[in-house]
Coordinates of C-alpha atoms and ligand atoms in Angstrom, one line a residue:
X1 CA 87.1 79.5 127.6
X2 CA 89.0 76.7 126.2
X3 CA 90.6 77.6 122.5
X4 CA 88.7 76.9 119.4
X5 CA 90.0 76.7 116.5
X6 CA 89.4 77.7 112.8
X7 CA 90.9 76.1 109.7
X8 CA 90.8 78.3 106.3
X9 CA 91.8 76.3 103.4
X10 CA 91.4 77.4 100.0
X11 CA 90.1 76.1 96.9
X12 CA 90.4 76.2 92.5
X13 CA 93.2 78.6 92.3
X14 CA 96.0 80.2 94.6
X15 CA 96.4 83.8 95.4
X16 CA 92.3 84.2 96.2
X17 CA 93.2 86.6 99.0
X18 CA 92.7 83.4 101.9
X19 CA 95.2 85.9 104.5
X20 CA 93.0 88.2 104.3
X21 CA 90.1 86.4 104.9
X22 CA 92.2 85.0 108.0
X23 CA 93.0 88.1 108.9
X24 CA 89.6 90.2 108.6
X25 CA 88.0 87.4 110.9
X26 CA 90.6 87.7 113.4
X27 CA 90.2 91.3 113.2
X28 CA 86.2 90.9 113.5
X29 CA 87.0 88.3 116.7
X30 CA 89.5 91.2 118.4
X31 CA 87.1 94.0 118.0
X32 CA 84.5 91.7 120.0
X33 CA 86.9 91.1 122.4
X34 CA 88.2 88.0 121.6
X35 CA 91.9 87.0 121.8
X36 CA 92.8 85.2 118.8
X37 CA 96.4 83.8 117.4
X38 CA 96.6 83.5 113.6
X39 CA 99.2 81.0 112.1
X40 CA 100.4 80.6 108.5
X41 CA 101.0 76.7 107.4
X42 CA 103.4 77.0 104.0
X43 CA 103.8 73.5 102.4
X44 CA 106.6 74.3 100.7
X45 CA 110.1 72.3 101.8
X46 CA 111.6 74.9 102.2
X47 CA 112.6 75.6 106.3
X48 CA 111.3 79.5 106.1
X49 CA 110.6 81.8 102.8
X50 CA 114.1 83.9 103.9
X51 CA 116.4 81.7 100.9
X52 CA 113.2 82.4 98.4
X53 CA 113.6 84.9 95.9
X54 CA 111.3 87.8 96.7
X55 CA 110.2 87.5 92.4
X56 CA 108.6 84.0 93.3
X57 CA 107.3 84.2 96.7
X58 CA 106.7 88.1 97.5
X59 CA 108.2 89.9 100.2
X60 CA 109.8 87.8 103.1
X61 CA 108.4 89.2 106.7
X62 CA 110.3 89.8 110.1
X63 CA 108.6 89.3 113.1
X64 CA 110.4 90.7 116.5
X65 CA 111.9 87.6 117.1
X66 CA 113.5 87.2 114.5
X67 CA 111.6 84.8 112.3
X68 CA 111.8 85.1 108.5
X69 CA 108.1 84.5 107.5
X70 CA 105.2 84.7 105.1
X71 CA 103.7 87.6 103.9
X72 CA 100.4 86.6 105.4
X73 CA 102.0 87.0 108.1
X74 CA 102.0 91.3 107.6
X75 CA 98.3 91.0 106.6
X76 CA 97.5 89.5 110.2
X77 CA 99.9 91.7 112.1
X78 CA 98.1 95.0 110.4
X79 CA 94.5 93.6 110.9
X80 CA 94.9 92.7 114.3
X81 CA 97.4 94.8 115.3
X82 CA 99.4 92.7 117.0
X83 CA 102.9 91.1 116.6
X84 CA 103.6 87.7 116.1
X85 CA 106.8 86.0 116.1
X86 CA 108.0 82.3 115.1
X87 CA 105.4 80.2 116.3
X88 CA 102.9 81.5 114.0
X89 CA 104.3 80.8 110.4
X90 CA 105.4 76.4 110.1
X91 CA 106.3 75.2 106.9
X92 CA 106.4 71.5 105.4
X93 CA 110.4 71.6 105.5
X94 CA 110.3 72.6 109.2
X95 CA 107.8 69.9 110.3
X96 CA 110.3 67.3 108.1
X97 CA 113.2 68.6 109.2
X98 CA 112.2 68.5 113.3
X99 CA 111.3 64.9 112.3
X100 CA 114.0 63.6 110.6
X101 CA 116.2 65.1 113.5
X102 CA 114.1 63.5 116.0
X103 CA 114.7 60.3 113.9
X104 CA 118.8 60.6 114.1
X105 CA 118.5 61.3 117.6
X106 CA 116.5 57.5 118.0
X107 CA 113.6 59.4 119.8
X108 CA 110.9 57.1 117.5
X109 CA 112.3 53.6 119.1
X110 CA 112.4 51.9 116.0
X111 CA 109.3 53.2 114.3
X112 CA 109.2 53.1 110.6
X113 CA 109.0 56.9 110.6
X114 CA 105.9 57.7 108.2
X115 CA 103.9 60.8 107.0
X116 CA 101.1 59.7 109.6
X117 CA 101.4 59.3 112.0
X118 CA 105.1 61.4 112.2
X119 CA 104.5 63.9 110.3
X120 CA 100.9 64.4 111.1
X121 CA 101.6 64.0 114.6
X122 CA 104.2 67.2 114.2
X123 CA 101.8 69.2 112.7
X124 CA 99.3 68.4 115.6
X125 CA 101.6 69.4 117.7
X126 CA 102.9 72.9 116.2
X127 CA 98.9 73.6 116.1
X128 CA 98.4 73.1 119.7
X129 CA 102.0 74.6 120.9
X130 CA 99.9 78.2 120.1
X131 CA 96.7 77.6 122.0
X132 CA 99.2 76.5 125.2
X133 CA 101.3 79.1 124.9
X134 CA 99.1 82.3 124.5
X135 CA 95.7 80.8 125.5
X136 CA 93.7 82.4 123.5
X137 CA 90.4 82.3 122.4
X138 CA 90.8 81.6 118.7
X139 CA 93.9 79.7 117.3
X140 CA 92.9 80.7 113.1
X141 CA 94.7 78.3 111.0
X142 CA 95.4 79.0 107.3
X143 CA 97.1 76.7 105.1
X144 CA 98.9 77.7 101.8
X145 CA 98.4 76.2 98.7
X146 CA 94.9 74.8 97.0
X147 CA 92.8 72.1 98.0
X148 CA 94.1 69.1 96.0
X149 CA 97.8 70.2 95.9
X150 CA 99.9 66.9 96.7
X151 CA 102.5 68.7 99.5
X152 CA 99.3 70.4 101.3
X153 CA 97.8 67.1 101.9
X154 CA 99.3 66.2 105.1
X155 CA 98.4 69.5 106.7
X156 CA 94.7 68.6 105.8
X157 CA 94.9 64.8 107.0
X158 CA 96.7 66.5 110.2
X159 CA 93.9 69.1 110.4
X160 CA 91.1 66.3 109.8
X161 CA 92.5 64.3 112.5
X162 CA 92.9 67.3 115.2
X163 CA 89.2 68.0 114.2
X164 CA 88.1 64.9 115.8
X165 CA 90.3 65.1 118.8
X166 CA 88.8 68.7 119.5
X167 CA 85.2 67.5 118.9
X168 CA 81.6 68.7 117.7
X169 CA 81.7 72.3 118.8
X170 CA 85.3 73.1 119.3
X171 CA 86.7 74.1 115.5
X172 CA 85.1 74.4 112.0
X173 CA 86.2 74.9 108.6
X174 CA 86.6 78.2 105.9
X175 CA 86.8 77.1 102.7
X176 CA 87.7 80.5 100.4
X177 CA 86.9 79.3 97.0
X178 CA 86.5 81.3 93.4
X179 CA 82.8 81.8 91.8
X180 CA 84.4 83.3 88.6
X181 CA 82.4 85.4 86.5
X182 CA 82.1 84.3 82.3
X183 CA 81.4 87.4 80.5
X184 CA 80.3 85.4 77.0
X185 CA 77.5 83.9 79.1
X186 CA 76.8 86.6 81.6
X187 CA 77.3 83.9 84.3
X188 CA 78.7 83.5 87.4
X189 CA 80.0 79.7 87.7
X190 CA 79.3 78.2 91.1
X191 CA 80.9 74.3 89.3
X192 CA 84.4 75.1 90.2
X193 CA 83.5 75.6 94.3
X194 CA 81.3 72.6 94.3
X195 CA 84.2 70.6 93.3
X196 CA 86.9 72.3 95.6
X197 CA 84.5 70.9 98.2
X198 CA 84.0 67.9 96.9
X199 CA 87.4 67.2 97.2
X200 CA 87.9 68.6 100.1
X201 CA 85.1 66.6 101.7
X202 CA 87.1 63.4 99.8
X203 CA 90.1 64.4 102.3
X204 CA 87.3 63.9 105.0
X205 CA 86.2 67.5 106.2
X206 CA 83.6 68.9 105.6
X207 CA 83.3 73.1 105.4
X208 CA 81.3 74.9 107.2
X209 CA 81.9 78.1 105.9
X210 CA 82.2 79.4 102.4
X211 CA 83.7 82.3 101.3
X212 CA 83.1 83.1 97.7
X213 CA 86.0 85.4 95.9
X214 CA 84.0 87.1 93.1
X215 CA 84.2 90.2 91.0
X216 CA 80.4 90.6 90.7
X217 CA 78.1 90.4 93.6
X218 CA 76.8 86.8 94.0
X219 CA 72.6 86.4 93.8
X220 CA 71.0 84.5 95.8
X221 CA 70.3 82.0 93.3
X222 CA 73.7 81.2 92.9
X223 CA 74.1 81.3 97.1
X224 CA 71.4 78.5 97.1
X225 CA 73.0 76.4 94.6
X226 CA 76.5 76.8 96.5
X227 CA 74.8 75.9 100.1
X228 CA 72.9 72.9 98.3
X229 CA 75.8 71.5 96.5
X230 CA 78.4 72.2 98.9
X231 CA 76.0 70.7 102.1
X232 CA 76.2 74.4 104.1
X233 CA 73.3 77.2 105.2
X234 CA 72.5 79.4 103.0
X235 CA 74.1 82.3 105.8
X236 CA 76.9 80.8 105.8
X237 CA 78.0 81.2 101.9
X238 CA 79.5 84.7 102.2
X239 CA 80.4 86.4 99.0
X240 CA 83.7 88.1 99.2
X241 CA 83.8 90.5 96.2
X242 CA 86.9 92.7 95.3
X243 CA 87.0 95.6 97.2
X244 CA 89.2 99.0 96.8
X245 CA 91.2 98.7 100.1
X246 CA 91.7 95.4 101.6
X247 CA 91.0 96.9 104.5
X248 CA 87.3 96.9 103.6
X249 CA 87.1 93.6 103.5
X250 CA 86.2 93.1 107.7
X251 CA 83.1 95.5 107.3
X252 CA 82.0 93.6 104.2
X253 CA 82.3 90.2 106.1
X254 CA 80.9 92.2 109.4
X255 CA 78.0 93.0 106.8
X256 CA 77.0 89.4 106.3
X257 CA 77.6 88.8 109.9
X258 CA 80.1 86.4 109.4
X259 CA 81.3 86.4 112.8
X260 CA 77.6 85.4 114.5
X261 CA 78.0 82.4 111.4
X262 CA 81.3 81.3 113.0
X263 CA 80.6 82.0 116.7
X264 CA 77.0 79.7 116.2
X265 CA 78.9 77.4 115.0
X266 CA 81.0 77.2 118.0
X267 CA 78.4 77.2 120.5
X268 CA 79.6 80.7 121.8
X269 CA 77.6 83.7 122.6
X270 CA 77.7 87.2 120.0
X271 CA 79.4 90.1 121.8
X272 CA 78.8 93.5 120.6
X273 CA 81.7 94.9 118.3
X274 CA 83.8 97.8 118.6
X275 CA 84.9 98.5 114.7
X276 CA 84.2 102.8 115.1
X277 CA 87.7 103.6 114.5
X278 CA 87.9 101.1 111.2
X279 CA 84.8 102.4 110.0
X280 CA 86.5 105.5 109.9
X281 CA 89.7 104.7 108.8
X282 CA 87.5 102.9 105.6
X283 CA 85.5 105.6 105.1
X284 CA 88.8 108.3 105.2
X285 CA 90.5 105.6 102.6
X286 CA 87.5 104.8 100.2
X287 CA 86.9 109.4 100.1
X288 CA 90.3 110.4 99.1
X289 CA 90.8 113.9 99.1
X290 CA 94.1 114.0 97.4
X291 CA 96.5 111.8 95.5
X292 CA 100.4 111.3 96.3
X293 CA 102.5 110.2 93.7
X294 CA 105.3 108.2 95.1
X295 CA 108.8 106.6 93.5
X296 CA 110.0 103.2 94.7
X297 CA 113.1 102.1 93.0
X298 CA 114.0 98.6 93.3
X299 CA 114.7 95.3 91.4
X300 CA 111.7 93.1 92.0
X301 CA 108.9 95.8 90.8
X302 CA 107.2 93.5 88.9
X303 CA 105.7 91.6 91.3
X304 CA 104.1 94.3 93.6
X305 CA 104.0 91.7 96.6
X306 CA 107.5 91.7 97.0
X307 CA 107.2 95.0 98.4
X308 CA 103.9 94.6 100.3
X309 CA 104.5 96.1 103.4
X310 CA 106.4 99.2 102.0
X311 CA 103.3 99.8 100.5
X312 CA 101.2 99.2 103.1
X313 CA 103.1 102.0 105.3
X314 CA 103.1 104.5 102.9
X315 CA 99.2 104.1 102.2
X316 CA 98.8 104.2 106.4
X317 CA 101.0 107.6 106.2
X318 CA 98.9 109.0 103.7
X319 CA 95.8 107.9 105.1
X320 CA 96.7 110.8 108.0
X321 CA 96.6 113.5 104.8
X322 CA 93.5 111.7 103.5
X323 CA 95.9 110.9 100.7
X324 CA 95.6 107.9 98.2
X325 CA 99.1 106.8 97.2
X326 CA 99.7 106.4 93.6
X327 CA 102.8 104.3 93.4
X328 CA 105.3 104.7 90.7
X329 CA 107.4 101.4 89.7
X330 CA 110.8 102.4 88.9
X331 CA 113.2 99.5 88.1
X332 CA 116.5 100.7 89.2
X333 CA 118.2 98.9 86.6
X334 CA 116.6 101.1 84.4
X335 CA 118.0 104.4 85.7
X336 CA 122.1 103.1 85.8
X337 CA 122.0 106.5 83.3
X338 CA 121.8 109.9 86.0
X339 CA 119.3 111.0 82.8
X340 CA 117.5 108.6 83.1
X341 CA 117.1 108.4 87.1
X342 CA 115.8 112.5 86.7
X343 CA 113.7 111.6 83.7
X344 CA 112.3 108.8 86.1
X345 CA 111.5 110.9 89.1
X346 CA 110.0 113.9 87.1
X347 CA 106.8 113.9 87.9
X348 CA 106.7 112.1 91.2
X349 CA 106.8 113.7 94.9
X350 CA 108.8 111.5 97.0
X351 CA 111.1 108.6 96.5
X352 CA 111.7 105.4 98.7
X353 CA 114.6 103.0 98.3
X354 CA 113.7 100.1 99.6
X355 CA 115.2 96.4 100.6
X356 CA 117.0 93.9 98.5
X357 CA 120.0 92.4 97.9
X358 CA 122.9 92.2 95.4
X359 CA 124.6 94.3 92.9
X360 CA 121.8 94.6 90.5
X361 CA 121.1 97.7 90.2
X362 CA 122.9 99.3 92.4
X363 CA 124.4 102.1 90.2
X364 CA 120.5 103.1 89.8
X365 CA 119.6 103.2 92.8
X366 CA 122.4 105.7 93.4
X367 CA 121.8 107.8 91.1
X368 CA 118.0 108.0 92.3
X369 CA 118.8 109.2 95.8
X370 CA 121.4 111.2 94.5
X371 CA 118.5 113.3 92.5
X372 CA 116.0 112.8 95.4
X373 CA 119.1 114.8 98.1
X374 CA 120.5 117.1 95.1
X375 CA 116.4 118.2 94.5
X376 CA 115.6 118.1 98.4
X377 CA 113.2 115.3 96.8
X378 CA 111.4 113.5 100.2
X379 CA 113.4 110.6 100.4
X380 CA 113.5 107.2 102.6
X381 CA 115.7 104.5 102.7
X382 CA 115.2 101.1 104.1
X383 CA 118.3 99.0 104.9
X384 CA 119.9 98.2 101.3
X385 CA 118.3 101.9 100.9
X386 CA 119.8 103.4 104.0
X387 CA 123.5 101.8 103.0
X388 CA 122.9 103.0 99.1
X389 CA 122.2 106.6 100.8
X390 CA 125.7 106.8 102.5
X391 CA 127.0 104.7 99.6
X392 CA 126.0 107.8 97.4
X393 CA 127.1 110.2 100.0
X394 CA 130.4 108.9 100.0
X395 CA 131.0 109.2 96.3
X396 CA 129.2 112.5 95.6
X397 CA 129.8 114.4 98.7
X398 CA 132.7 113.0 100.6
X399 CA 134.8 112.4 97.6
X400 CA 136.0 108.7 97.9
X401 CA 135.5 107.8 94.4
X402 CA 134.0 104.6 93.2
X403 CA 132.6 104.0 97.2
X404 CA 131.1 100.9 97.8
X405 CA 129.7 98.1 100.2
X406 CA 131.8 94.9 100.1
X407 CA 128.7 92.6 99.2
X408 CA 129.2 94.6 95.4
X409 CA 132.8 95.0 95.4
X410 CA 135.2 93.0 97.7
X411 CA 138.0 94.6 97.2
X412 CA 136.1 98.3 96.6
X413 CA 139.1 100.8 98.1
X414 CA 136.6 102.9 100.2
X415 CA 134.1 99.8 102.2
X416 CA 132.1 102.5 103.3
X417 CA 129.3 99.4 103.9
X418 CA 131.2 96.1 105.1
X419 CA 129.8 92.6 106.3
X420 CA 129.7 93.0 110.4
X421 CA 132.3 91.2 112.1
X422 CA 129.9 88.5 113.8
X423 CA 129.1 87.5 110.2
X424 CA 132.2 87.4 108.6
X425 CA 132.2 83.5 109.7
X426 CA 128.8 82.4 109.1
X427 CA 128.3 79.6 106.6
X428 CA 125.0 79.5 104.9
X429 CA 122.0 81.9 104.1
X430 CA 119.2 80.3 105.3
X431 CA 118.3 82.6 109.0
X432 CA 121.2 83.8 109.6
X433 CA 121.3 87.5 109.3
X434 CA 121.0 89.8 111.7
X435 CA 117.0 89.3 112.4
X436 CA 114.5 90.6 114.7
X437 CA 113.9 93.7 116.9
X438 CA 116.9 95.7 118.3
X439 CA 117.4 98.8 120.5
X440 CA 118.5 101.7 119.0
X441 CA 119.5 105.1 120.8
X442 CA 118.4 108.3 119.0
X443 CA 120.2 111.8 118.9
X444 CA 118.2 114.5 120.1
X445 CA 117.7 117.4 117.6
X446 CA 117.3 115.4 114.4
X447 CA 114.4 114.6 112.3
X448 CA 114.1 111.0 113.2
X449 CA 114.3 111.8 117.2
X450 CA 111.4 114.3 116.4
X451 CA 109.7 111.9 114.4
X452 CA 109.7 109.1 116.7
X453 CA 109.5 111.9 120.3
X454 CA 111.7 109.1 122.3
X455 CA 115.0 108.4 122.7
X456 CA 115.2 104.7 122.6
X457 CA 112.9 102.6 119.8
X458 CA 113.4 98.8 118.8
X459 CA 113.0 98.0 115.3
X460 CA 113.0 95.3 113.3
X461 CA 116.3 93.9 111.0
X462 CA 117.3 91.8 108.4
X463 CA 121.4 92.3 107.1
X464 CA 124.6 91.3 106.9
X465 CA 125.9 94.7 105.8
X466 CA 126.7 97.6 107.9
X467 CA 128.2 101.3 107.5
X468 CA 131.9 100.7 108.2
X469 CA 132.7 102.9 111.2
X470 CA 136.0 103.6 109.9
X471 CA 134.3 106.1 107.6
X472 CA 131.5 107.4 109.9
X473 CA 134.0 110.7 111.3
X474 CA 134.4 111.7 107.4
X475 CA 131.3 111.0 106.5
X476 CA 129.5 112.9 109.2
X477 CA 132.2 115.8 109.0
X478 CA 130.7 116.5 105.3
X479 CA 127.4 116.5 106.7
X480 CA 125.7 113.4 107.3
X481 CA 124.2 113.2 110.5
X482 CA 124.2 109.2 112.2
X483 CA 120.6 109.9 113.9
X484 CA 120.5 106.2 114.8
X485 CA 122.8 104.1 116.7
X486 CA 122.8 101.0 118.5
X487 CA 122.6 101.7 122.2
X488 CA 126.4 100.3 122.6
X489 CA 127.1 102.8 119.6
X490 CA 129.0 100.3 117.3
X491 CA 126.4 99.8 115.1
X492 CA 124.7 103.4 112.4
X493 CA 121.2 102.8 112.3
X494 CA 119.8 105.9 110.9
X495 CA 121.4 108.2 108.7
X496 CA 119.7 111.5 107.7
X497 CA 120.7 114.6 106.1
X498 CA 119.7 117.7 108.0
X499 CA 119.7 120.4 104.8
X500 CA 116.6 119.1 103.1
X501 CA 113.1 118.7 104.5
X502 CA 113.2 114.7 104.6
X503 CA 116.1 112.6 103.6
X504 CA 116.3 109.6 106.2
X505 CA 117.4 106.8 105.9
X506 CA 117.4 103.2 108.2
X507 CA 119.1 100.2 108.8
X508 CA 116.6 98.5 110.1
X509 CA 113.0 97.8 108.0
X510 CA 110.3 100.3 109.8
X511 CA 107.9 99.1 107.4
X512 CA 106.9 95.9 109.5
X513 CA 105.9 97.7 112.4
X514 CA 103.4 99.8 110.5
X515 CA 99.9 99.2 111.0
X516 CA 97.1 101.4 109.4
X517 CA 95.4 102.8 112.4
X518 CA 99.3 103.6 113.9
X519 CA 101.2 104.6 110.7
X520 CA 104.7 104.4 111.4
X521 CA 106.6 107.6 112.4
X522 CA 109.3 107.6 109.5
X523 CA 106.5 106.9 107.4
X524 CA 104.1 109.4 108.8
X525 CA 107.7 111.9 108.6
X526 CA 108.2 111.5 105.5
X527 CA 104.6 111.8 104.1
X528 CA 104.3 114.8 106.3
X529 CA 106.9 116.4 103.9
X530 CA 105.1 115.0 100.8
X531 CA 102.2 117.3 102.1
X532 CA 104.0 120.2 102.7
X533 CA 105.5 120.2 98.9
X534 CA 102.3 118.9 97.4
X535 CA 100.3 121.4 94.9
X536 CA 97.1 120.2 94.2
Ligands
LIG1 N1 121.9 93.3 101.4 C1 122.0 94.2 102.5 C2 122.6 93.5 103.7 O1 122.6 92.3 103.8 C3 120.7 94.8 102.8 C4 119.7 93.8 103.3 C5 118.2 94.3 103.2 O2 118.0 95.3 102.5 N2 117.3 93.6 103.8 O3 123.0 94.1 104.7

């Protein structure tokens, strides 16, 4: 079957949820048996989201290859479980910057170079690298941003244009739009979607789907009005109402058989799906039997997005208990106090240090862990986490006073964390960490080798920072054992400490190879010793 494609666009405000939309419908499309490859296009200049600050854009995702991408990307990975890599997230700034190269090179022979056709033209081209490459059924195309932005417009003049090279048949368009809800009047305001579309349709494409965020359910009054004013059937304005679980959202689209809308519309035939397991996994997450109250201390809590997937895993982990996680914020610049780090984790049951960079707060986040091991407090560390854990280790346990990495303190007289040797010469941020899936060798006999029942995994990375090995004899002579370690052996990737029930810690970021029907073995270890300590 040659590839169709499917273009979601969004409309009145950002944030409406469109990856998720993308994703449920490539999740609906896999469980028919479809194959189907969902990219991300960001109109921001920026070359990837890895220089953004996680406060403005939400967490940055790593695919196995090493790309630095949107969070949407996480959604689509954990709906469809798959993994995706490079190809599947394009921003503005990498189409301009491929072209301007192209330019200095003289490869346009002259041109004037222009936003069409150049620019267009690029974006053509990233959109029809994926169908060559994987040959899938479905390429599913979301762009960022809201209909009528100025820096989304030449995706949409690139995606009109592709339209009419693929022809009648071959792609349509999802445009997810707000029908907000007035309380003063009672009313739900369908004015807002008809004129998304009718700009949309001023760019020169008409939708053929809409999908209505909402808080309320939509009636059908208001579903007539949308499908007359915004020139679609009445099946195919699809109310997408705010659900408990995200996950929810493929049955509730499934319920309004959106798929047979989209599939009619691409002349294909309806093949029976296979959603048992999901309706399970919904029906375990929407009947919680208990609740898990877990710490995460970091710097960006106040924007829970820049955490997503760290709270993704932990939710898959607890879905095993038939657990709902109740997450508690803890801003580790708050806790630079030891009092105030055990006041903090009083009343929670497990702890997770997550991600981040820079010294801010730091001190906290030591003192946290240093509770969570002193207690025998569940704990996990991810990467900035992990090198806080031996960080705190060193300091409290080994005795080398005032411990630190080099990326807080140069000229810190213990560097039990220090920049690796392959990046001491890098010049600039922008994707060059260490990124992307490496080998690591476990040691038989620890929690993590049990957790994971292999002896070689690949995870996924994103530092400069490692644990200096310098240190690693002392360290692991007062009792911290290097589970983790890359297969060469140069390089700690898991640290754990074998006297309490769950205190690991990685190098590497487990939390993007989660998925909710496979929750990830750290995960899925540490929650196990949630469980065990829990009282109800
Ligand atoms: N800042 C640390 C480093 O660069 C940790 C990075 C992270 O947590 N992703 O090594």
């Amino acid at each position: 079957m040659t590839t169709k494609y499917i273009f979601v666009t969004g409309g009145v405000v950002s944030s409406l949820g469109k990856g998720i939309v993308a994703a449920s419908l490539g999740k609906l499309l896999t469980a028919r048996g479809f194959s189907v490859v969902i990219q991300k296009f960001d109109p921001y200049i920026n070359v990837d989201p890895g220089t953004m600050s996680p406060f403005q854009h939400g967490e940055v995702f790593v695919t196995d290859d090493g790309a630095e991408t949107d969070l949407d990307l996480g959604h689509y990975e954990r709906f469809t479980d798959t993994n995706l890599g490079r190809i599947n997230n394009v921003t503005s700034g990498y189409i301009y910057q491929t072209v301007i190269k192209k330019e200095r090179k003289g490869e346009y022979l002259g041109a004037t170079v222009q936003t069409i056709p150049h620019i267009t033209n690029e974006i053509k081209s990233r959109m029809k690298k994926a169908a060559v490459q994987f040959k899938p059924d479905f390429v599913i195309i979301e762009v960022g941003g809201t209909i009528g932005d100025i820096e989304g417009l030449p995706f949409i003049e690139a995606i009109r244009q592709f339209r009419s090279e693929l022809g009648y048949g071959n792609s349509i368009s999802i445009h997810v739009t707000l029908v907000p809800y007035l309380p003063t009047s009672g009313e739900l305001k369908t004015k807002p979607s008809q004129h998304s579309v009718a700009v949309l349709r001023s760019y020169g494409i008409q939708p053929e789907i809409l999908v209505c965020r909402t808080s309320k359910p939509i009636p059908k009054k208001e579903k007539e009005k949308l499908a007359l004013f915004c020139s679609v059937p009445l099946e195919a304005v699809i109310e997408c109402k705010d659900l408990k679980s995200i996950y929810e959202v493929p049955l509730a689209l499934e319920a309004q058989e959106m798929a047979q809308v989209v599939l009619k519309r691409l002349q294909l035939l309806d093949k029976k799906p296979h959603l048992e397991s999901w309706i399970k996994l919904v029906e375990n997450i929407k009947n919680p039997k208990k609740t898990f109250k877990i710490a995460i201390a970091g710097k960006y809590t106040k924007l829970s997005d820049a955490y997503i997937s760290v709270v993704e895993s932990l939710k898959h982990a607890g879905y095993k208990h038939n657990a709902q996680i109740e997450i508690k914020w803890i801003n580790s610049e708050d806790c630079v106090d030891y009092a105030k780090a055990k006041e903090a984790l009083k009343d929670v049951e497990g702890l997770v240090v997550p991600g981040g960079f820079g010294i801010r707060g730091i001190e906290g986040k030591l003192n946290v862990i240093r509770y969570a091991r002193e207690k025998n407090m569940p704990f996990l560390g991810l990467c900035l986490g992990m090198q806080c854990a031996v960080i705190e280790y060193a300091r409290n346990v080994v005795g080398l006073k005032n411990a630190n990495s080099t990326e807080f303190d140069e000229g810190t007289q213990y560097p039990v964390i220090d920049i690796m040797l392959e990046q001491k010469h890098i010049e600039g941020l922008g994707g060059t960490m260490r990124l992307g899936k490496y080998e690591c060798r476990l040691k038989k006999g620890t929690k993590a080798h049990k957790a994971y029942g292999q002896d070689i995994i690949e995870e996924r990375h994103r530092h400069r920072y490692e644990v200096n090995n310098e240190y690693k004899q002392q360290i692991e002579d007062a009792g911290l054992v290097f589970s983790g370690v890359s297969p060469d052996g140069s390089l700690c990737e898991i640290v754990e400490y074998p006297k309490n029930d769950w205190f690991v810690a990685c190098q590497f970021h487990p939390e993007f190879k989660s998925r909710p029907e496979h929750a990830h073995p750290l995960f899925i270890g540490f929650m196990n010793a949630v469980n065990q300590k829990h009282k109800d």
